[in-house]
Short mmCIF file of C-alpha atoms and ligand atoms in Angstrom, two decimals:
data_model
loop_
_atom_site.label_atom_id
_atom_site.label_comp_id
_atom_site.label_asym_id
_atom_site.label_seq_id
_atom_site.Cartn_x
_atom_site.Cartn_y
_atom_site.Cartn_z
CA MET A 1 218.43 185.57 105.81
CA GLU A 2 220.38 182.98 107.56
CA LYS A 3 223.90 184.27 106.67
CA LYS A 4 223.10 187.86 107.89
CA GLU A 5 221.83 186.38 111.18
CA ASN A 6 225.04 184.47 111.46
CA ILE A 7 227.54 187.35 111.13
CA SER A 8 225.41 189.87 113.16
CA GLU A 9 225.43 187.49 115.96
CA LEU A 10 229.21 186.79 115.53
CA ARG A 11 229.73 190.67 115.61
CA GLU A 12 227.78 191.19 118.79
CA LYS A 13 229.95 188.46 120.62
CA LEU A 14 232.86 190.01 118.93
CA GLN A 15 232.13 193.62 120.42
CA GLU A 16 232.44 192.03 123.99
CA ILE A 17 235.91 190.88 123.11
CA TYR A 18 236.81 194.23 121.69
CA HIS A 19 235.70 196.32 124.49
CA LEU A 20 237.74 194.42 126.69
CA GLY A 21 240.56 194.80 124.55
CA SER A 22 240.18 198.54 124.38
CA ALA A 23 240.10 198.54 128.33
CA LEU A 24 243.23 196.54 128.52
CA GLN A 25 244.73 199.09 126.16
CA VAL A 26 243.61 202.03 128.58
CA LEU A 27 245.35 200.09 131.62
CA ASP A 28 248.53 199.66 129.53
CA TRP A 29 248.57 203.38 128.48
CA ASP A 30 247.87 204.62 131.88
CA SER A 31 250.83 202.23 133.18
CA GLN A 32 253.25 203.94 130.98
CA VAL A 33 251.96 207.74 131.55
CA PHE A 34 250.48 208.22 135.01
CA MET A 35 250.76 205.25 137.38
CA PRO A 36 252.75 205.49 140.45
CA PRO A 37 255.73 203.13 140.76
CA LYS A 38 253.91 200.89 143.52
CA GLY A 39 251.08 200.58 141.13
CA ALA A 40 252.94 198.28 139.00
CA ALA A 41 252.50 194.81 140.63
CA PRO A 42 248.65 195.16 141.18
CA ARG A 43 248.32 196.62 137.63
CA ALA A 44 250.19 193.43 136.16
CA ALA A 45 247.89 191.26 138.11
CA THR A 46 244.79 193.22 136.73
CA ILE A 47 245.98 193.08 133.07
CA SER A 48 247.00 189.43 133.48
CA ASN A 49 243.42 188.54 134.63
CA LEU A 50 241.51 190.37 132.23
CA SER A 51 243.71 189.10 129.34
CA GLY A 52 242.84 185.55 130.53
CA ILE A 53 239.37 186.43 130.43
CA LEU A 54 239.58 187.95 126.93
CA HIS A 55 241.54 184.84 125.76
CA GLU A 56 238.76 182.57 127.06
CA LYS A 57 236.15 184.52 125.57
CA PHE A 58 237.95 184.37 122.22
CA ILE A 59 238.40 180.47 122.22
CA SER A 60 235.03 179.85 124.13
CA LYS A 61 232.76 177.06 122.59
CA GLU A 62 230.16 179.50 122.06
CA PHE A 63 232.33 181.82 119.91
CA ALA A 64 233.98 179.09 118.14
CA ALA A 65 230.44 177.74 117.04
CA LEU A 66 229.67 181.03 115.73
CA LEU A 67 232.66 181.49 114.04
CA LYS A 68 232.79 177.80 112.41
CA LYS A 69 229.24 178.34 111.03
CA ALA A 70 230.52 181.77 109.54
CA LYS A 71 233.59 179.92 108.30
CA ALA A 72 231.39 177.38 106.48
CA ASN A 73 229.38 180.22 104.84
CA LEU A 74 232.65 181.86 103.62
CA ASP A 75 233.67 178.51 102.10
CA GLY A 76 230.48 178.33 100.53
CA LYS A 77 231.13 181.87 99.09
CA LYS A 78 227.86 183.03 100.62
CA MET A 79 229.26 186.34 101.84
CA ASN A 80 229.98 189.99 100.54
CA ASP A 81 233.60 191.16 100.70
CA GLU A 82 233.30 192.95 104.09
CA GLU A 83 231.85 189.73 105.66
CA SER A 84 234.22 187.59 104.11
CA ALA A 85 237.47 189.60 105.37
CA ILE A 86 235.97 189.67 108.83
CA VAL A 87 235.54 186.07 109.04
CA ARG A 88 238.96 185.31 107.37
CA GLU A 89 240.85 187.28 109.67
CA LEU A 90 239.05 185.95 112.92
CA TRP A 91 239.53 182.32 111.65
CA ARG A 92 243.09 182.99 111.24
CA GLU A 93 243.68 184.27 114.68
CA TYR A 94 241.44 181.63 116.06
CA GLU A 95 243.53 178.98 114.52
CA ARG A 96 246.71 180.42 115.87
CA GLN A 97 245.52 180.73 119.29
CA LYS A 98 243.79 177.17 119.43
CA LYS A 99 247.00 175.77 118.51
CA LEU A 100 248.87 177.18 121.62
CA PRO A 101 247.95 175.26 124.74
CA LEU A 102 247.10 177.36 127.90
CA ALA A 103 250.06 175.83 129.92
CA PHE A 104 252.44 176.83 126.97
CA VAL A 105 251.27 180.50 126.80
CA LYS A 106 251.55 180.66 130.75
CA GLU A 107 255.12 179.25 130.37
CA MET A 108 255.91 181.70 127.77
CA SER A 109 254.50 184.69 129.47
CA GLN A 110 256.40 183.70 132.72
CA ALA A 111 259.83 183.34 130.61
CA CYS A 112 259.08 186.62 129.07
CA SER A 113 258.35 188.60 132.27
CA GLU A 114 261.47 187.07 134.04
CA GLY A 115 263.43 187.75 130.74
CA HIS A 116 262.49 191.40 131.00
CA ASN A 117 263.67 191.95 134.49
CA VAL A 118 267.03 190.04 133.85
CA TRP A 119 267.56 192.03 130.66
CA ILE A 120 267.46 195.17 132.70
CA LYS A 121 270.04 193.89 135.06
CA ALA A 122 272.18 192.62 132.17
CA ARG A 123 272.20 195.79 130.32
CA GLU A 124 272.93 197.93 133.52
CA LYS A 125 276.15 195.63 134.15
CA SER A 126 276.55 195.53 130.31
CA ASP A 127 277.21 191.68 130.64
CA PHE A 128 275.29 189.38 128.19
CA LYS A 129 276.23 186.31 130.30
CA ILE A 130 273.82 187.47 132.79
CA PHE A 131 271.02 187.55 130.16
CA LEU A 132 272.20 184.13 128.48
CA PRO A 133 270.40 181.59 130.36
CA VAL A 134 266.91 183.24 130.14
CA LEU A 135 267.38 184.20 126.62
CA LYS A 136 268.16 180.45 125.90
CA LYS A 137 264.71 179.59 127.52
CA ILE A 138 262.77 182.20 125.54
CA VAL A 139 264.39 181.14 122.30
CA ALA A 140 263.64 177.38 123.05
CA LEU A 141 260.15 178.43 123.64
CA LYS A 142 259.83 180.24 120.54
CA ARG A 143 261.16 177.59 118.43
CA LYS A 144 258.55 175.44 120.08
CA GLU A 145 255.90 177.88 119.25
CA ALA A 146 256.76 177.85 115.68
CA GLU A 147 256.49 174.09 115.69
CA LEU A 148 252.94 174.32 117.38
CA VAL A 149 251.74 177.04 115.08
CA GLY A 150 253.25 175.42 112.05
CA PHE A 151 254.94 176.84 108.93
CA LYS A 152 255.91 175.86 105.39
CA LYS A 153 259.53 176.88 104.77
CA SER A 154 261.11 178.59 107.72
CA PRO A 155 260.11 178.26 111.41
CA TYR A 156 260.83 181.95 111.67
CA ASP A 157 257.80 182.72 109.54
CA ALA A 158 255.50 181.45 112.10
CA LEU A 159 256.78 184.22 114.51
CA LEU A 160 256.94 186.82 111.83
CA ASP A 161 253.34 186.10 111.20
CA THR A 162 252.15 187.68 114.66
CA TYR A 163 253.67 191.21 113.19
CA GLU A 164 253.55 190.61 109.32
CA PRO A 165 250.56 188.39 108.50
CA TYR A 166 250.97 186.62 105.34
CA ALA A 167 254.50 187.58 104.76
CA THR A 168 257.46 185.24 104.38
CA SER A 169 260.93 185.59 105.45
CA GLU A 170 262.12 184.28 101.86
CA ASP A 171 260.43 187.34 100.23
CA ILE A 172 261.79 189.72 102.95
CA SER A 173 265.33 188.41 102.66
CA MET A 174 265.33 189.07 98.94
CA ILE A 175 264.13 192.66 99.53
CA PHE A 176 266.45 193.29 102.37
CA GLU A 177 269.32 191.99 100.49
CA ASP A 178 268.87 194.42 97.67
CA LEU A 179 268.77 197.08 100.14
CA LYS A 180 271.77 195.85 101.95
CA ASN A 181 273.85 195.78 98.74
CA PHE A 182 272.91 199.47 98.26
CA LEU A 183 273.28 200.82 101.65
CA VAL A 184 276.86 199.59 102.63
CA PRO A 185 278.65 201.17 99.74
CA PHE A 186 276.37 204.18 99.74
CA LEU A 187 277.52 204.82 103.47
CA LYS A 188 281.00 204.41 102.56
CA LYS A 189 280.63 207.03 99.92
CA ILE A 190 279.02 209.53 102.31
CA ALA A 191 281.86 208.83 104.90
CA LYS A 192 284.19 210.03 102.23
CA ALA A 193 282.28 213.10 100.89
CA LYS A 194 283.61 216.60 100.67
CA GLY A 195 280.37 218.17 101.67
CA LYS A 196 280.35 218.05 105.52
CA VAL A 197 277.45 218.46 107.71
CA ASP A 198 277.68 219.98 111.44
CA PRO A 199 274.81 218.75 113.32
CA ASN A 200 275.71 220.73 116.51
CA ILE A 201 274.27 223.95 115.21
CA ILE A 202 270.87 223.13 115.92
CA GLN A 203 271.57 222.37 119.69
CA GLY A 204 270.25 224.96 122.20
CA ASN A 205 268.35 225.35 125.40
CA PHE A 206 264.60 224.76 124.71
CA PRO A 207 262.10 224.95 127.60
CA THR A 208 259.94 221.70 127.54
CA GLU A 209 256.62 223.83 127.54
CA GLN A 210 257.55 225.71 124.53
CA GLN A 211 258.71 222.48 122.68
CA LYS A 212 255.49 221.04 123.53
CA GLN A 213 253.64 223.99 122.08
CA PHE A 214 255.64 223.95 118.63
CA ASP A 215 255.04 219.89 118.42
CA VAL A 216 251.31 220.20 118.94
CA GLU A 217 250.98 223.18 116.49
CA VAL A 218 252.74 220.97 113.91
CA ALA A 219 250.62 217.83 114.64
CA LYS A 220 247.36 219.73 114.28
CA LYS A 221 248.62 221.34 111.31
CA ILE A 222 249.17 217.86 109.74
CA GLY A 223 245.55 216.84 110.69
CA PHE A 224 245.57 215.04 114.26
CA ASP A 225 242.43 215.62 115.75
CA PHE A 226 243.11 216.67 119.42
CA GLU A 227 239.20 216.30 120.09
CA ALA A 228 239.92 212.60 119.30
CA GLY A 229 243.29 212.17 120.92
CA ARG A 230 245.85 213.52 123.39
CA LEU A 231 249.81 214.03 123.62
CA ASP A 232 251.43 213.01 127.05
CA THR A 233 254.82 212.25 128.19
CA SER A 234 256.38 208.81 128.84
CA ALA A 235 259.90 207.30 129.20
CA HIS A 236 259.41 205.64 125.89
CA PRO A 237 257.35 207.32 123.17
CA PHE A 238 254.67 205.34 121.82
CA SER A 239 251.22 205.60 120.54
CA THR A 240 247.87 203.47 121.14
CA GLY A 241 244.26 203.73 120.02
CA PHE A 242 241.34 202.62 122.21
CA HIS A 243 239.10 203.60 119.36
CA PRO A 244 239.22 205.86 116.06
CA ASN A 245 237.84 208.53 118.53
CA ASP A 246 240.33 208.23 121.35
CA VAL A 247 243.91 207.87 120.35
CA ARG A 248 246.87 208.56 122.50
CA LEU A 249 250.62 209.66 121.77
CA THR A 250 253.34 210.16 124.02
CA THR A 251 256.82 211.86 123.70
CA ARG A 252 259.77 212.88 125.84
CA TYR A 253 261.60 216.17 125.94
CA ARG A 254 265.36 216.74 125.80
CA LYS A 255 266.32 220.28 126.83
CA HIS A 256 269.26 220.56 124.45
CA ASP A 257 267.72 218.87 121.38
CA LEU A 258 264.18 219.90 120.48
CA PHE A 259 264.15 217.64 117.35
CA ASP A 260 264.38 214.43 119.57
CA SER A 261 260.74 215.22 120.61
CA PHE A 262 259.79 217.01 117.60
CA PHE A 263 260.36 214.03 115.10
CA GLY A 264 259.03 211.75 117.57
CA VAL A 265 255.97 213.38 117.83
CA ILE A 266 255.52 213.61 114.06
CA HIS A 267 256.35 209.77 113.96
CA GLU A 268 253.60 209.09 116.55
CA THR A 269 251.16 211.54 114.79
CA GLY A 270 251.67 209.50 111.78
CA HIS A 271 250.65 206.20 113.84
CA GLY A 272 247.86 208.37 115.25
CA LEU A 273 246.41 209.54 112.09
CA TYR A 274 246.19 205.77 111.09
CA ASN A 275 244.32 204.89 114.32
CA GLN A 276 242.02 207.97 113.71
CA GLY A 277 241.43 207.11 110.15
CA LEU A 278 240.29 203.53 110.97
CA SER A 279 236.41 202.63 110.48
CA VAL A 280 234.02 203.81 113.32
CA GLU A 281 231.30 201.78 111.51
CA HIS A 282 233.32 198.61 111.68
CA PHE A 283 234.75 199.30 115.04
CA GLY A 284 234.96 196.02 116.94
CA THR A 285 235.95 193.92 113.97
CA PRO A 286 239.11 193.28 111.99
CA LEU A 287 237.84 195.99 109.39
CA SER A 288 238.84 198.66 111.94
CA GLU A 289 242.28 197.13 112.52
CA ALA A 290 245.64 198.13 111.30
CA ILE A 291 246.80 195.50 108.64
CA SER A 292 250.38 194.91 109.87
CA HIS A 293 253.06 196.68 111.89
CA GLY A 294 254.70 197.34 108.81
CA ILE A 295 251.89 199.26 107.27
CA HIS A 296 251.38 201.07 110.77
CA GLU A 297 255.20 201.97 110.49
CA SER A 298 254.79 203.30 106.91
CA GLN A 299 252.48 205.83 108.14
CA SER A 300 254.76 207.07 110.98
CA ARG A 301 257.67 207.01 108.67
CA MET A 302 256.10 208.79 105.72
CA TRP A 303 255.30 211.85 107.94
CA GLU A 304 258.42 211.69 109.94
CA ASN A 305 260.81 211.37 107.08
CA ASN A 306 259.26 211.62 103.66
CA VAL A 307 257.38 214.84 104.81
CA ALA A 308 259.01 216.36 107.93
CA ARG A 309 262.62 215.86 107.00
CA SER A 310 262.07 217.44 103.55
CA LYS A 311 263.23 220.75 102.29
CA ASN A 312 259.46 221.60 101.16
CA PHE A 313 258.31 221.02 104.84
CA TRP A 314 260.73 223.33 106.27
CA LYS A 315 260.13 225.93 103.43
CA TYR A 316 257.04 226.59 105.53
CA PHE A 317 257.93 225.70 109.07
CA PHE A 318 261.45 227.00 109.31
CA PRO A 319 260.36 230.74 109.67
CA LYS A 320 258.11 229.57 112.29
CA LEU A 321 260.84 227.65 114.06
CA GLN A 322 263.00 230.93 113.87
CA SER A 323 260.64 233.12 115.41
CA GLN A 324 259.70 230.75 118.30
CA PHE A 325 263.37 229.85 118.97
CA PRO A 326 265.35 232.66 117.81
CA GLU A 327 268.45 231.12 119.64
CA PRO A 328 269.77 229.49 117.77
CA PHE A 329 267.75 229.32 114.65
CA ALA A 330 267.68 232.93 113.65
CA LYS A 331 271.23 232.99 112.81
CA ILE A 332 271.49 229.88 110.91
CA SER A 333 271.01 229.43 107.12
CA PHE A 334 268.25 227.38 105.52
CA ASN A 335 270.59 225.08 103.94
CA ASP A 336 272.69 224.35 106.94
CA PHE A 337 269.62 223.70 108.96
CA TYR A 338 268.27 221.15 106.45
CA ARG A 339 271.50 219.45 106.20
CA ALA A 340 272.00 219.41 109.99
CA ILE A 341 268.61 217.58 110.63
CA ASN A 342 269.60 215.17 107.84
CA ASN A 343 272.87 214.37 109.18
CA VAL A 344 274.32 210.84 108.38
CA ARG A 345 276.68 209.08 110.75
CA PRO A 346 277.10 205.37 111.58
CA SER A 347 276.31 204.80 115.26
CA LEU A 348 275.80 201.99 117.84
CA ILE A 349 272.25 202.60 118.96
CA ARG A 350 269.32 201.69 116.57
CA VAL A 351 266.85 204.35 118.04
CA GLU A 352 269.37 207.21 117.47
CA ALA A 353 270.23 206.13 113.86
CA ASP A 354 269.42 208.17 110.87
CA GLU A 355 267.50 207.41 107.74
CA VAL A 356 270.41 205.98 105.87
CA THR A 357 271.80 203.77 108.44
CA TYR A 358 268.68 202.68 110.49
CA SER A 359 267.76 199.81 108.04
CA LEU A 360 271.28 198.32 108.52
CA HIS A 361 270.62 197.96 112.10
CA ILE A 362 267.38 196.13 111.35
CA ILE A 363 268.87 193.93 108.55
CA LEU A 364 271.42 192.76 111.14
CA ARG A 365 268.70 191.83 113.70
CA PHE A 366 266.53 190.21 111.22
CA GLU A 367 269.50 188.01 109.89
CA ILE A 368 270.26 186.91 113.54
CA GLU A 369 266.98 186.28 114.81
CA LYS A 370 265.90 184.25 111.65
CA GLU A 371 269.07 181.99 111.89
CA LEU A 372 268.53 181.56 115.72
CA ILE A 373 265.27 180.45 115.30
CA GLU A 374 266.01 178.23 112.35
CA GLY A 375 268.89 176.76 114.71
CA SER A 376 271.76 177.54 112.16
CA ILE A 377 273.30 179.83 115.19
CA GLU A 378 273.10 179.47 118.83
CA VAL A 379 272.18 182.06 121.71
CA GLU A 380 276.00 181.83 123.13
CA ASP A 381 277.36 183.23 119.78
CA LEU A 382 275.09 186.24 119.83
CA PRO A 383 277.75 189.06 120.86
CA LYS A 384 280.44 187.66 118.63
CA ILE A 385 277.92 187.54 115.40
CA TRP A 386 276.60 190.97 116.49
CA ASN A 387 279.97 192.82 116.68
CA ALA A 388 281.16 191.23 113.48
CA LYS A 389 278.10 192.33 111.62
CA MET A 390 278.35 195.92 113.13
CA LYS A 391 281.75 196.09 111.87
CA GLU A 392 280.80 194.73 108.29
CA TYR A 393 277.74 196.84 107.68
CA LEU A 394 278.40 199.98 109.61
CA GLY A 395 282.22 199.89 109.86
CA ILE A 396 282.06 200.37 113.99
CA GLU A 397 283.44 198.60 116.76
CA VAL A 398 281.12 197.53 119.32
CA PRO A 399 282.72 198.72 122.83
CA ASN A 400 280.56 196.54 125.20
CA ASP A 401 277.29 194.52 125.12
CA ALA A 402 275.04 197.36 126.42
CA ALA A 403 275.87 199.28 123.37
CA GLY A 404 275.66 196.17 121.29
CA VAL A 405 273.55 192.85 121.65
CA LEU A 406 271.87 194.06 124.66
CA GLN A 407 270.48 197.52 123.82
CA ASP A 408 266.86 196.53 122.60
CA VAL A 409 264.23 195.39 124.83
CA HIS A 410 262.52 193.14 122.07
CA TRP A 411 263.95 189.86 122.45
CA SER A 412 263.69 190.10 126.48
CA GLY A 413 259.89 190.12 125.88
CA GLY A 414 259.74 187.39 123.44
CA ALA A 415 259.04 189.82 120.46
CA ILE A 416 261.30 187.80 117.95
CA GLY A 417 259.82 188.35 114.44
CA TYR A 418 259.08 192.06 115.05
CA PHE A 419 262.40 193.76 113.77
CA PRO A 420 261.50 193.41 110.09
CA SER A 421 258.45 195.66 110.55
CA TYR A 422 260.51 198.74 111.13
CA THR A 423 262.41 198.68 107.81
CA LEU A 424 259.37 197.29 105.84
CA GLY A 425 257.80 200.45 107.14
CA ASN A 426 260.28 202.59 105.49
CA LEU A 427 259.90 200.84 102.21
CA TYR A 428 256.20 200.95 102.09
CA ALA A 429 256.37 204.69 102.96
CA ALA A 430 258.65 205.39 100.05
CA GLN A 431 256.56 203.50 97.49
CA PHE A 432 253.34 204.90 99.10
CA PHE A 433 254.76 208.43 98.95
CA ASN A 434 255.79 207.94 95.21
CA ALA A 435 252.12 206.87 94.42
CA ALA A 436 250.83 209.92 96.29
CA LYS A 437 252.82 212.18 94.35
CA ARG A 438 251.78 210.65 91.07
CA ASP A 439 248.01 211.17 92.13
CA LEU A 440 248.34 214.35 93.68
CA ILE A 441 250.26 216.55 91.16
CA ASP A 442 250.50 219.48 93.45
CA LEU A 443 251.54 217.77 96.51
CA GLU A 444 255.03 219.11 96.66
CA LYS A 445 253.97 222.63 96.40
CA GLU A 446 251.13 221.89 98.95
CA ILE A 447 253.49 220.82 101.51
CA ALA A 448 255.91 223.73 100.81
CA ALA A 449 252.63 226.09 101.69
CA GLY A 450 251.87 223.84 105.05
CA GLU A 451 249.02 222.41 103.22
CA PHE A 452 248.50 218.66 104.31
CA GLY A 453 244.78 217.93 103.71
CA HIS A 454 245.01 216.24 100.38
CA LEU A 455 247.92 213.95 101.41
CA ARG A 456 246.00 212.97 104.74
CA GLU A 457 242.72 212.33 102.91
CA TRP A 458 244.57 210.31 100.35
CA LEU A 459 246.18 208.17 102.99
CA ARG A 460 242.80 207.84 104.85
CA GLN A 461 240.99 206.83 101.61
CA LYS A 462 243.54 204.39 100.13
CA ILE A 463 244.84 202.87 103.26
CA HIS A 464 243.38 203.78 106.82
CA ILE A 465 239.51 203.29 106.34
CA HIS A 466 239.85 199.70 104.68
CA GLY A 467 241.32 198.23 108.15
CA LYS A 468 242.25 194.44 107.37
CA MET A 469 240.36 194.02 104.24
CA TYR A 470 243.44 193.51 102.38
CA SER A 471 246.65 191.79 103.25
CA ALA A 472 249.70 194.08 103.12
CA ASP A 473 250.76 192.82 99.81
CA GLY A 474 247.32 193.14 98.44
CA LEU A 475 247.08 196.86 99.60
CA VAL A 476 250.54 197.69 98.16
CA ARG A 477 249.49 196.44 94.77
CA GLU A 478 246.23 198.15 94.96
CA VAL A 479 247.54 201.37 95.91
CA THR A 480 250.79 201.71 93.95
CA GLY A 481 250.06 199.00 90.97
CA GLU A 482 253.12 196.66 92.08
CA PRO A 483 254.43 194.63 94.87
CA LEU A 484 256.71 195.90 97.39
CA THR A 485 260.08 196.67 96.17
CA SER A 486 263.35 198.35 97.87
CA GLN A 487 263.64 200.53 94.70
CA TYR A 488 261.55 203.54 95.67
CA PHE A 489 263.30 203.77 99.01
CA ILE A 490 266.87 203.46 97.47
CA ASP A 491 266.01 205.98 94.81
CA TYR A 492 264.86 208.23 97.58
CA LEU A 493 268.18 208.10 99.56
CA LYS A 494 270.11 208.49 96.44
CA GLU A 495 268.48 211.67 95.52
CA LYS A 496 268.30 213.25 98.66
CA TYR A 497 271.63 212.40 100.22
CA SER A 498 273.38 212.86 96.86
CA GLY A 499 272.33 216.50 97.22
CA ILE A 500 273.09 216.91 100.91
CA TYR A 501 276.53 215.38 100.71
CA LYS A 502 277.44 216.70 97.19
CA LEU A 503 278.06 213.04 96.13
ZN1 LIG B 1 256.56 203.59 114.92
#
C-alpha cells in the first residue's frame, strides 16, 4: 500500500501546480486575444508573479520529498507503467529546474524581455547592429544554461531538450542532411519545370465573416469539438489548451487571400485535436501532456498538408468552396485550383514558405544556432552566414536584415533549440500518415467523401491519449514500426510535386 499512498499524495500536490499552470495559460491567451494595450504591463507583472509561485511550488522541499520518495520506488521497480512514466518525467523536469539558480533564471528572463523589445526596433529599422549587443548577451546566457544543465556531446542538446526531450542534435543532423541533399536539387528541378502554376487565380475579395464560417465548418467536419474549444482572432495565430475540455485556437484574416486563414485554421485545429485528445483522467500529470513540440507539430502539419492540401480532400470541399465563393472559384478548374494551392516558390520568409521550401528555412536556422551555441561561429557573423546559406539552399539573395536574419521572433526571446521541431513535425507527419494509410485501408476514399472519423480516432488512440507515456522516439517506433526517417516525407514530396510540375 505504501507506494500507492506515495504517488497519490504526489498527484494531489501536482494538481495545485497544474491548476496554476492552466490559469497562467488563460492569462497568456487573453493577453494575445482580448487584452487592451494598456493592460500589457500589469499583465506581465501578474504573469511573472504567478510563474514565480509555480516555480517555488515545484522546487519546494515538500514537493521534492514526495518526488524523491517516488523516485526511490521507481528505481526499485515498484510501480506500474503509468506511475513510472509520471515519476520519470517529473524527475527529469525537477532535475533540470534545480540546476538553474534563481538569480540565473531572473537574469535570463530579463535579457529575453529586453531582447524582444530591441528586436522589434531592429526589425523595424532592418538593422542587425541594433540587435547585436542584446543577442550576444542572450547567446552567452544560453551557453551558460547548457553548462549548468549539462550535456553529453553538444551543448546545443541541453537547449534542444526543452522542446525535444531525449533528442540529440547528432541524430537530427543526420536526418536533416538527408533531407537537404534531396530538397536542394529537387527545388532546382521544379524551378526549371515546364508545368507552370499560377497562384494568383485563387485571389479574390473575401469578407471576414464568410471566411470564418467556412473555416469553422471544415474544422467541425474534421472533428474539432466546439463545445470544448473556441476559435478567435489574434495578430499571430496560435493554439493553447487549459484542459482537454477547453482548447483555444486563433487565426487572422486577409481579405484577398482566404487560404492564409484557412490553412492556418486547419493547422491550429490539428494542434487542437491533440489537446482535446489528451487524457481527462490523467489531467494534472505528464500523462496528459504532449510528448514534444515536434510531435505536436506533426498533428498540425498532417491535417494541414497531408490531408487538407491533398486532391482527395478537395474532391469533397471544392464544390462547397465554389458555392460559398463563386467569385473567383466557380470558373476555375479543379486541377488549376489544386496546383495553385500547392504552388512552390523559393521565398525569403519562413512563415510564408510552401511545403517543399519550408524545411530548408529550418535546416538553415538549425545549422546556425547549433554552431552558435557550440561556439564555432559568433553572433557578429550571423547576417553574412544567413545570407550565404539562403543563396546556397534556396538560390535567393537577401535584400536586407528584416527579410533575413531578423525575421523570426525566436532568438530574441531565448528560444534557441526550437526551430528543429517544425521540420521534425513534417517528418513525423509523413511517417504517421503512411502508417495510418496502412492501418486504415479506405482512408483515401474516406477523405474524398469528407469522412475523417477513422483517422481522427486512429490519431487519438495511437498518439494523443498516451500523453508522455512514450518518448517521441518510442512513440514513432510503436506506431510505425521503425525509428524516424526522412524517407516518407521525401517520397511524399516526390510523388506529389512530380505530378503537379510534370517532372
Ligand atoms: Zn504549429
